[in-house]
Structure formats: C-alpha cells, structure tokens
PDB file of C-alpha atoms and ligand atoms in Angstrom:
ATOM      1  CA  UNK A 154       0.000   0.000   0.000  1.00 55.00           C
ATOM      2  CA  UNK A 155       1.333   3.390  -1.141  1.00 64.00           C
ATOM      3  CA  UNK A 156       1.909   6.025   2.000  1.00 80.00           C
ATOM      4  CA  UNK A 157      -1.080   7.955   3.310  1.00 90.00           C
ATOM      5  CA  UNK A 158      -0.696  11.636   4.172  1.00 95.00           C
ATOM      6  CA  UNK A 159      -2.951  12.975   6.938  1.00 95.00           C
ATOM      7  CA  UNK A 160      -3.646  16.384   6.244  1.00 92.00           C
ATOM      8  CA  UNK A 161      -3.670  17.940   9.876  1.00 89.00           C
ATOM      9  CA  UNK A 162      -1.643  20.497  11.853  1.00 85.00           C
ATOM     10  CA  UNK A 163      -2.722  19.328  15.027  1.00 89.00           C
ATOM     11  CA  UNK A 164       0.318  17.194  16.640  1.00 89.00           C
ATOM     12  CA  UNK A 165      -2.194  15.153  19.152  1.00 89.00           C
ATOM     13  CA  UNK A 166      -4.572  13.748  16.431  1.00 89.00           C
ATOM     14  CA  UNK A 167      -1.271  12.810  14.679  1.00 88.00           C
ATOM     15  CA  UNK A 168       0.112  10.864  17.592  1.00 87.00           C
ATOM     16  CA  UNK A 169      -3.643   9.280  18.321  1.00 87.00           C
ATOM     17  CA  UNK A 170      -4.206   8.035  14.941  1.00 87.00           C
ATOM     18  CA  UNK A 171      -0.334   6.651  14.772  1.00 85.00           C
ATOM     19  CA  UNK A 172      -1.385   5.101  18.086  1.00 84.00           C
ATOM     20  CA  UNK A 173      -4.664   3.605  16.559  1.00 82.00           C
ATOM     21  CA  UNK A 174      -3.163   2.788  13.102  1.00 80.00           C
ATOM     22  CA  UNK A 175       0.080   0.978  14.976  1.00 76.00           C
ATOM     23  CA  UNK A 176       1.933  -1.010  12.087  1.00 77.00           C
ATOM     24  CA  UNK A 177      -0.326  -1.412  10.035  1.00 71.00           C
ATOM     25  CA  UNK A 178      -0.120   1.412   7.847  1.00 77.00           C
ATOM     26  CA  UNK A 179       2.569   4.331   7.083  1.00 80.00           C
ATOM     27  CA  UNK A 180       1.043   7.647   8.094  1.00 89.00           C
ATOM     28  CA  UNK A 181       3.285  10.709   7.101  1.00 92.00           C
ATOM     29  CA  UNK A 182       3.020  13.873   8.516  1.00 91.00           C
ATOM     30  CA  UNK A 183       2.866  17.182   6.649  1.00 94.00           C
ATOM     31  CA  UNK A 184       6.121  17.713   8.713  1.00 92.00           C
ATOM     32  CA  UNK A 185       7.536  14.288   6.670  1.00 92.00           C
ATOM     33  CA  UNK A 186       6.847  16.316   3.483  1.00 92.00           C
ATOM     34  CA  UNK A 187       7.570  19.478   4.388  1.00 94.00           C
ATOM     35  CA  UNK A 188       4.751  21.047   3.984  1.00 94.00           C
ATOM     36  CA  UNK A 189       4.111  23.971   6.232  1.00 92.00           C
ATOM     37  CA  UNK A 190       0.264  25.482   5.514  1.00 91.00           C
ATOM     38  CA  UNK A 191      -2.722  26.866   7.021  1.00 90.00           C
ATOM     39  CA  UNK A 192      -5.129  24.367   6.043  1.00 93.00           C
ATOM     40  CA  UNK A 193      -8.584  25.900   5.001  1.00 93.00           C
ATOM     41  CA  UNK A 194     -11.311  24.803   7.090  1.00 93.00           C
ATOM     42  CA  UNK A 195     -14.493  27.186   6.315  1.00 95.00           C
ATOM     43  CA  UNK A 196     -17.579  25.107   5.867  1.00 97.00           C
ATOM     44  CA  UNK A 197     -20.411  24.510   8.080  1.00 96.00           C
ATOM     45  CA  UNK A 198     -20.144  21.088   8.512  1.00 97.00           C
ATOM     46  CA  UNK A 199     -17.523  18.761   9.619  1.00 97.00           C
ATOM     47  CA  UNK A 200     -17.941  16.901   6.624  1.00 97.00           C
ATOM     48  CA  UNK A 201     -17.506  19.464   4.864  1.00 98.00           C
ATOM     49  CA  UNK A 202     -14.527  20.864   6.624  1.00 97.00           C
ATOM     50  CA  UNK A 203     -12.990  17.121   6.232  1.00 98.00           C
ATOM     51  CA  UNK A 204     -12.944  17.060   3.033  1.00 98.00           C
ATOM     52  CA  UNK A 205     -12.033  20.479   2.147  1.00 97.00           C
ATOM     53  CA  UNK A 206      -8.942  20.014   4.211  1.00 96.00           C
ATOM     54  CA  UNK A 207      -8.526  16.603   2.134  1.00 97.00           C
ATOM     55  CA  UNK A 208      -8.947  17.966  -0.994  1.00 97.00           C
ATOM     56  CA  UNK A 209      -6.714  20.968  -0.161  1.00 97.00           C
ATOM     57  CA  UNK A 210      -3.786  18.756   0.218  1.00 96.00           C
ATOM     58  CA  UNK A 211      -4.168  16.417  -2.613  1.00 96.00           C
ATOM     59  CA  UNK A 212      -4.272  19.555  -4.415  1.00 96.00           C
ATOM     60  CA  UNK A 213      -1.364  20.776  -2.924  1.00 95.00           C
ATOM     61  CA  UNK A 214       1.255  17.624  -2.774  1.00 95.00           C
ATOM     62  CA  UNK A 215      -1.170  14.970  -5.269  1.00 95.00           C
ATOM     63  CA  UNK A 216      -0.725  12.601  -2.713  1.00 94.00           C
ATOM     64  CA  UNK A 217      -3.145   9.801  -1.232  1.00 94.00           C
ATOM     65  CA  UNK A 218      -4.544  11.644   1.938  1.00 96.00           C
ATOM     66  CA  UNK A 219      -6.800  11.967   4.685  1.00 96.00           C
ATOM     67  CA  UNK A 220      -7.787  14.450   7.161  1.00 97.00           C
ATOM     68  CA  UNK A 221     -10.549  14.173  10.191  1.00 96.00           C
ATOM     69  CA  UNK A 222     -12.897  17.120  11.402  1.00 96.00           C
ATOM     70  CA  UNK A 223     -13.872  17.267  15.099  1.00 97.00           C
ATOM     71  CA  UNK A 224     -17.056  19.011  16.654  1.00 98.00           C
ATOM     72  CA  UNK A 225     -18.205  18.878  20.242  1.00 98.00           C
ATOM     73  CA  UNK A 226     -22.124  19.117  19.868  1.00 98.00           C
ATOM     74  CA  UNK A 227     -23.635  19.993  23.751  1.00 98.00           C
ATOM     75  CA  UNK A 228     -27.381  19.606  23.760  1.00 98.00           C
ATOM     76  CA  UNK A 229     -27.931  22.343  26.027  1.00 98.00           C
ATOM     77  CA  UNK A 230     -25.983  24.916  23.769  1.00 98.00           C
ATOM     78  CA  UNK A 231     -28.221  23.509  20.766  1.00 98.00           C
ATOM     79  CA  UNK A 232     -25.493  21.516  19.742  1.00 98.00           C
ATOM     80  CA  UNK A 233     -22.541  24.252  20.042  1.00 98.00           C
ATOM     81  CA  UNK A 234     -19.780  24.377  19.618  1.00 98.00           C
ATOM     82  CA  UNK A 235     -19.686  21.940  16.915  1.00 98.00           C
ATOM     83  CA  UNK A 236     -18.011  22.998  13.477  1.00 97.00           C
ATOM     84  CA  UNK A 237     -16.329  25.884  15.663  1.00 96.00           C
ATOM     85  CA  UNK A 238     -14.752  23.388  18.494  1.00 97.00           C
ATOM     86  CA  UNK A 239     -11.197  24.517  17.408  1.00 94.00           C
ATOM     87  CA  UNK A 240     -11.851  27.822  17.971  1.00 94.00           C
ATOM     88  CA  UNK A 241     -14.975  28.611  19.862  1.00 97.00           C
ATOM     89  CA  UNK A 242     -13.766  31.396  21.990  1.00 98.00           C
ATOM     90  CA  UNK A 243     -12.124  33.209  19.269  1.00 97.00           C
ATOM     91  CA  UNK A 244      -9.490  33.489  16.582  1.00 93.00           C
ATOM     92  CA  UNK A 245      -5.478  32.244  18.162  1.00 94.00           C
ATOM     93  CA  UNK A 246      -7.625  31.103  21.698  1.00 97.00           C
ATOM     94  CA  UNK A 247      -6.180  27.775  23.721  1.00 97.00           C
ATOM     95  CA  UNK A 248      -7.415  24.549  24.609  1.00 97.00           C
ATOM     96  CA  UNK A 249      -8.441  26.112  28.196  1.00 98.00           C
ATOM     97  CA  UNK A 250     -10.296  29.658  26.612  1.00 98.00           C
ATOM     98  CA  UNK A 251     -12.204  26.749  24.860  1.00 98.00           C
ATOM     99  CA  UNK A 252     -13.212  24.809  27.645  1.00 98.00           C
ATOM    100  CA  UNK A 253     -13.816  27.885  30.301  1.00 98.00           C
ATOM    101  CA  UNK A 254     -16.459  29.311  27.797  1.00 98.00           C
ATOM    102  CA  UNK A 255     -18.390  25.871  27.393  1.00 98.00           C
ATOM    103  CA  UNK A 256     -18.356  25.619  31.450  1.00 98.00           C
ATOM    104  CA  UNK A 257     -19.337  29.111  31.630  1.00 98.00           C
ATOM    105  CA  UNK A 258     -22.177  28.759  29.551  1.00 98.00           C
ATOM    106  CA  UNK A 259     -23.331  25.715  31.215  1.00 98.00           C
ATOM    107  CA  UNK A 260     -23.009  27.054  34.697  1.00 97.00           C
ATOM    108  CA  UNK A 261     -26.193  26.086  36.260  1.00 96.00           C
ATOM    109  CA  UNK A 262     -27.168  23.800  33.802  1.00 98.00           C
ATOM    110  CA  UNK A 263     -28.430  20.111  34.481  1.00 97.00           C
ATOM    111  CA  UNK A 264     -28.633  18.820  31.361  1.00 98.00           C
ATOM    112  CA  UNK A 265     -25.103  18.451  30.096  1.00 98.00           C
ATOM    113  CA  UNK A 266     -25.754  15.909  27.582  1.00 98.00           C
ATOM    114  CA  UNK A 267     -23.182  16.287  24.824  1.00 98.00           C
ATOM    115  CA  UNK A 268     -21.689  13.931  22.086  1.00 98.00           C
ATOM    116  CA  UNK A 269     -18.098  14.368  19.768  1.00 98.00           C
ATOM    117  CA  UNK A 270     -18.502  13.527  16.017  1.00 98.00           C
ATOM    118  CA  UNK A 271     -15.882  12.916  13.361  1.00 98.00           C
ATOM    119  CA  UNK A 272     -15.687  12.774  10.211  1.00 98.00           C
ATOM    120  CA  UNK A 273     -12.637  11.480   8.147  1.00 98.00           C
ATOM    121  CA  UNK A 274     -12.415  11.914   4.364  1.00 98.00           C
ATOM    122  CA  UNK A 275     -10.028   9.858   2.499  1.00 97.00           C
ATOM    123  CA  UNK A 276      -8.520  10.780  -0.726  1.00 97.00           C
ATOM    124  CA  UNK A 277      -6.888   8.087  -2.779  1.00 94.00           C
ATOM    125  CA  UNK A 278      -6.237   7.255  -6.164  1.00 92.00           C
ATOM    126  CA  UNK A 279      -8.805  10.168  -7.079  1.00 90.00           C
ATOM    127  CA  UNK A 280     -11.876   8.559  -5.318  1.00 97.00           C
ATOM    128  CA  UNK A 281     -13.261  10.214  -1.903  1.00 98.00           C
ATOM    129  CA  UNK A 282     -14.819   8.457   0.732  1.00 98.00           C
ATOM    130  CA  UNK A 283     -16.183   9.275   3.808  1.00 98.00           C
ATOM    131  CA  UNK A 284     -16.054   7.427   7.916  1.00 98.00           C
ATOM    132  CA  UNK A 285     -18.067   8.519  10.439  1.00 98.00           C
ATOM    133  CA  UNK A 286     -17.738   8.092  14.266  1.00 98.00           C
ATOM    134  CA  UNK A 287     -19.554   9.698  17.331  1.00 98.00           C
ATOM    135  CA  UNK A 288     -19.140   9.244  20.904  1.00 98.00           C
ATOM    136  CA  UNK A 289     -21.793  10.112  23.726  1.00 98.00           C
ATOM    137  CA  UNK A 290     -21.312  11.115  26.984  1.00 98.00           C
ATOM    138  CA  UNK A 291     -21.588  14.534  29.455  1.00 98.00           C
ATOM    139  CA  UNK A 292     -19.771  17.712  30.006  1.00 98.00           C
ATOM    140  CA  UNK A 293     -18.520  17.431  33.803  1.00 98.00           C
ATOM    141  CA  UNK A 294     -18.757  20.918  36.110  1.00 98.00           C
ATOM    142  CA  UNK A 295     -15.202  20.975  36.284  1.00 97.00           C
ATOM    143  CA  UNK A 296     -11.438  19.648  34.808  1.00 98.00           C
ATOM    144  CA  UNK A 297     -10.784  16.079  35.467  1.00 98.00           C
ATOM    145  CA  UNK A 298      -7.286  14.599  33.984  1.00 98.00           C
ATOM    146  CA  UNK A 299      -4.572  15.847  31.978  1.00 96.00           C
ATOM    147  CA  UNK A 300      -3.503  13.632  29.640  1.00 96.00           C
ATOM    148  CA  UNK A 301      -5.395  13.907  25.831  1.00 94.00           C
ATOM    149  CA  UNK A 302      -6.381  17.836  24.278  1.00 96.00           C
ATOM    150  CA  UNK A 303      -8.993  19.922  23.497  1.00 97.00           C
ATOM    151  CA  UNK A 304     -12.190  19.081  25.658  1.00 98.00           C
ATOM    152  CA  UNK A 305     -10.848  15.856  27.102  1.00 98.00           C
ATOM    153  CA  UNK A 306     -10.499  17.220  30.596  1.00 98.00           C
ATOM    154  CA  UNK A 307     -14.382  17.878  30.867  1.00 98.00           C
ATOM    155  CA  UNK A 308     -15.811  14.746  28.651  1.00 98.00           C
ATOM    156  CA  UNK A 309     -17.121  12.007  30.429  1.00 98.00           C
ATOM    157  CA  UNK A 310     -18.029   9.301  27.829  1.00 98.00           C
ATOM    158  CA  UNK A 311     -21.526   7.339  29.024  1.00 98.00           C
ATOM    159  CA  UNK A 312     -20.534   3.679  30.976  1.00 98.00           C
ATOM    160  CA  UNK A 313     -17.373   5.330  32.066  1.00 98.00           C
ATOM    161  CA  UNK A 314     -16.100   7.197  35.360  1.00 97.00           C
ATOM    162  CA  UNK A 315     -12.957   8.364  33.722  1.00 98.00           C
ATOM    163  CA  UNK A 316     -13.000  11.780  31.781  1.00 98.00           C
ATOM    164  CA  UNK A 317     -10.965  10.907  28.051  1.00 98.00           C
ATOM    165  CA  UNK A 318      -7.903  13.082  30.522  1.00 98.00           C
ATOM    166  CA  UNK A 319      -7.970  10.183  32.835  1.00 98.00           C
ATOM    167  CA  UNK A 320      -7.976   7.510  30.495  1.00 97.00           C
ATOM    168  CA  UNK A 321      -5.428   6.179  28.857  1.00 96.00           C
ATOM    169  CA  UNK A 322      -4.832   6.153  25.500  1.00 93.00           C
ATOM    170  CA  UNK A 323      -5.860   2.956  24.350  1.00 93.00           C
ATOM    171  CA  UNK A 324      -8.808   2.712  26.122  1.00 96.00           C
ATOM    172  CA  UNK A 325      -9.671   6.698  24.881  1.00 96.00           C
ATOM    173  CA  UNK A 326      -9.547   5.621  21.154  1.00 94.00           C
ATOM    174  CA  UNK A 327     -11.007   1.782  21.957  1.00 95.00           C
ATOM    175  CA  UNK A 328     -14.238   4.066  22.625  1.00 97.00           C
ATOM    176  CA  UNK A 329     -13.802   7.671  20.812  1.00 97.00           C
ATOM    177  CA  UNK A 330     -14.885   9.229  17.614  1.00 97.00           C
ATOM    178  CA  UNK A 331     -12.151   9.343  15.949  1.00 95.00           C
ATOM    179  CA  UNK A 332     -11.185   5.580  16.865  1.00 94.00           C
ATOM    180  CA  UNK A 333     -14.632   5.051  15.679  1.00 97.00           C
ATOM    181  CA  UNK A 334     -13.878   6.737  12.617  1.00 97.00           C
ATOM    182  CA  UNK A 335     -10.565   5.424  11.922  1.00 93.00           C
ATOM    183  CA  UNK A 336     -11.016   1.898  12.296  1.00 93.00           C
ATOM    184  CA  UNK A 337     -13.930   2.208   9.620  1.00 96.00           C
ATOM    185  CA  UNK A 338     -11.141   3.423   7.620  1.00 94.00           C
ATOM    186  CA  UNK A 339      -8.614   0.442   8.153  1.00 90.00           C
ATOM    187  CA  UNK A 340     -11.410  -2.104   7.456  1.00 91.00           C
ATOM    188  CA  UNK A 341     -11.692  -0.253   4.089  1.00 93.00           C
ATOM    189  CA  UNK A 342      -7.760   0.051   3.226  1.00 89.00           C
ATOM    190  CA  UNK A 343      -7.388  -3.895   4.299  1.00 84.00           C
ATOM    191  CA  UNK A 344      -9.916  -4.762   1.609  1.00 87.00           C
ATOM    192  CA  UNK A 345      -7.804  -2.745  -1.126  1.00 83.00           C
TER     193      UNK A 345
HETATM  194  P1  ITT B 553      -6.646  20.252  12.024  1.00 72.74           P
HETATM  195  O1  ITT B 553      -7.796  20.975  11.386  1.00 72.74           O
HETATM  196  O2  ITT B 553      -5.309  20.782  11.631  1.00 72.74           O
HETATM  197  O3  ITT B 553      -6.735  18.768  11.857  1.00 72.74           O
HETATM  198  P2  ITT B 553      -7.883  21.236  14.508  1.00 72.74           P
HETATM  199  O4  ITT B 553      -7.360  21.337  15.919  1.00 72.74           O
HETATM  200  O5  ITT B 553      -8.362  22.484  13.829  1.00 72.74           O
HETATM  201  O6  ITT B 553      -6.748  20.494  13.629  1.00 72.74           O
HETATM  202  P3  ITT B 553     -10.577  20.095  14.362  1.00 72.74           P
HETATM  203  O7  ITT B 553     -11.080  21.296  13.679  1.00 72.74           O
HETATM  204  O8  ITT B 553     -10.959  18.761  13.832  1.00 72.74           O
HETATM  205  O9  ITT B 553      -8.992  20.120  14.494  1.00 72.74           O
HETATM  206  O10 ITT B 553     -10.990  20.004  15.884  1.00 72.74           O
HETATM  207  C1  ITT B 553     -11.691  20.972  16.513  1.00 72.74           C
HETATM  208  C2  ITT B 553     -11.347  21.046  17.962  1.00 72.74           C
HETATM  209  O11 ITT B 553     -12.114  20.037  18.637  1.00 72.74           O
HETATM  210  C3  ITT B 553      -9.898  20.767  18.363  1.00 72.74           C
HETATM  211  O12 ITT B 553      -9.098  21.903  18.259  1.00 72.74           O
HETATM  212  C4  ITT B 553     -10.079  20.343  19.799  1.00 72.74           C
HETATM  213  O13 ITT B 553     -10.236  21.465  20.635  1.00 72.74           O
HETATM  214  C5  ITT B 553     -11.391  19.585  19.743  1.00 72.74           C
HETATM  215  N1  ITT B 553     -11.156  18.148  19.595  1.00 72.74           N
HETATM  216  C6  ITT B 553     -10.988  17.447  18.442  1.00 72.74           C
HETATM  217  N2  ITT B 553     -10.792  16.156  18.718  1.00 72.74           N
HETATM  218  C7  ITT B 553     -10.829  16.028  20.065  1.00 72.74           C
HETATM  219  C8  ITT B 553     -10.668  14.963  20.964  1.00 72.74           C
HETATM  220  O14 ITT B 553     -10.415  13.731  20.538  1.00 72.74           O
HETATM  221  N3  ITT B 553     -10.769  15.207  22.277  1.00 72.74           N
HETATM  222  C9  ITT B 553     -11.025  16.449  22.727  1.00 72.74           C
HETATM  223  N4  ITT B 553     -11.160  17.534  21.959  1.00 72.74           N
HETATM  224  C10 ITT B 553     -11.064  17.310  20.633  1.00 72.74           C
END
C-alpha cells in the first residue's frame, strides 16, 4: 500500500491516529513532506470541513490523503460548539479559553448531555470516501485529567467514570470518535 498523508496540523490527532493505526499502515506527517500550511477549514459542517482540508492537500502535494474534522455538539448549547470546536472562543484562543467558555455557559445547567462527532475523508487514487464516528457522553462541572487535548479534561463518555484526561490512550480511542472513525477506515484500506 502506497503512503497515506494525513492532512492535519494538530500534533495530538497525529500521535492518536499513529497510536490507533500501529503497524499497520505508514502515516506521514505534513512535517515528513515538508509542507508547512494553514489548512482551510471554512464550511459549516464537519464533513464538509474534512474534506475540504482533504482535498486541499491532494491539491497541494497529489498525494493519497486523509484528514478528520472534530465538533463537540452539547445539547444544552443547541449543539454548540460543533463545526467551531477549534476555535470557539475566538481566533489564536487555547485549549483552556475553549473549555472555560463551554463551562461558563453551562453554569447552572443540568442537562449536560453532549456527544463528539468525526468525520474522516479519504482521498486516494482520485476517489473520496467518507467514515463517520460519534461518541456520547456529558460535560462534567469541572477539569478532570490531563492527559489527551482539546475538551478531554471535561468529557465524560456514558458507561465510564474516567474523563478521556484520565484515560489512557488505548482505552480513549477503543471508545472515541475518531477511533470510531478510523477503524472504519482500516477495514476499508485492508480490503484494497
Ligand atoms: P486540524 O484541522 O489541523 O486537523 P484542529 O485542531 O483544527 O486540527 P478540528 O477542527 O478537527 O482540528 O478540531 C476541533 C477542535 O475540537 C480541536 O481543536 C479540539 O479542541 C477539539 N477536539 C478534536 N478532537 C478532540 C478529541 O479527541 N478530544 C477532545 N477535543 C477534541
């Protein structure tokens, strides 16, 4: 199987999905091919967003590629802040901005029913195709863990008493969307 670039600048997916993938596959970097670009991501869908950020790279290096889109949907913000999870409390903000704003808005709030969805899109030999994985579970009132990114510390996955901080990594991406996602993706590269 030819090498498979995935099209992210975000250093923790990279490690998770070299974690999930193990030796099975070759995943390069856009560090490995020294590509340094802002990705565009400006859709309104995660969909969308994955496979503008797939096509964008094919474009760019013609390579077989993938690239995953993330959104936190919390029922009680009517399903914010979904396709703006990276950036929800504005332009350049951090992991923590992120996460103060969502437990801000849901101070006071008993429902804190939320779910993570991701898409992957998959670029190779000119064909696209699409895996899909979602996780359910609740925002907590406060931090718990520090090991994962972005909303780990405050997602506590349903059936579990361990936020995705606490967890380790196998058992995070045994149960997350992107695992989800991602092994939906192997069983369709094994068959090729
Ligand atoms: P690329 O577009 O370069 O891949 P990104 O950080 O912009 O990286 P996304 O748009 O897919 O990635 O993700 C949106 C945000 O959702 C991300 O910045 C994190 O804050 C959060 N996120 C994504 N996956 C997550 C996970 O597994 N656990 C916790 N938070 C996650």
């Amino acid at each position: 199987m030819s090498d498979l670039l995935f099209a992210t600048n975000n250093i923790h997916k990279l490690r998770e999905i070299q974690e999930i993938l193990g030796n099975n596959f070759k995943i390069l970097s856009l560090k490995d091919v020294n590509l340094d670009v802002e990705i565009p991501e400006t859709q309104e869908t995660i969909e969308g967003n994955a496979a503008q950020k797939a096509r964008f790279i094919r474009e760019t290096t013609g390579m077989n590629c993938f690239a995953d889109d993330t959104g936190l949907e919390i029922n009680a913000l009517d399903g914010r802040p979904g396709v703006y999870s990276a950036r929800y409390a504005g332009e350049g903000c951090s992991f923590d901005d992120n996460i103060d704003k969502i437990l801000m808005e849901l101070s006071g709030i008993e429902n804190r029913k939320a779910c993570f969805r991701c898409s992957i899109c998959l670029i190779m030999d000119g064909s696209e195709y699409l895996f899909e994985g979602r996780v359910d579970g609740i925002i907590t009132k406060e931090r718990q863990g520090s090991d994962g990114f972005g909303y780990d510390p405050v997602f506590l996955p349903d059936g579990y008493r361990q936020t995705f901080a606490e967890m380790p990594a196998y058992l995070k991406n045994g149960i997350s969307h992107r695992g989800k996602a991602v092994l939906k993706m192997v069983r369709f590269l094994k068959k090729q």
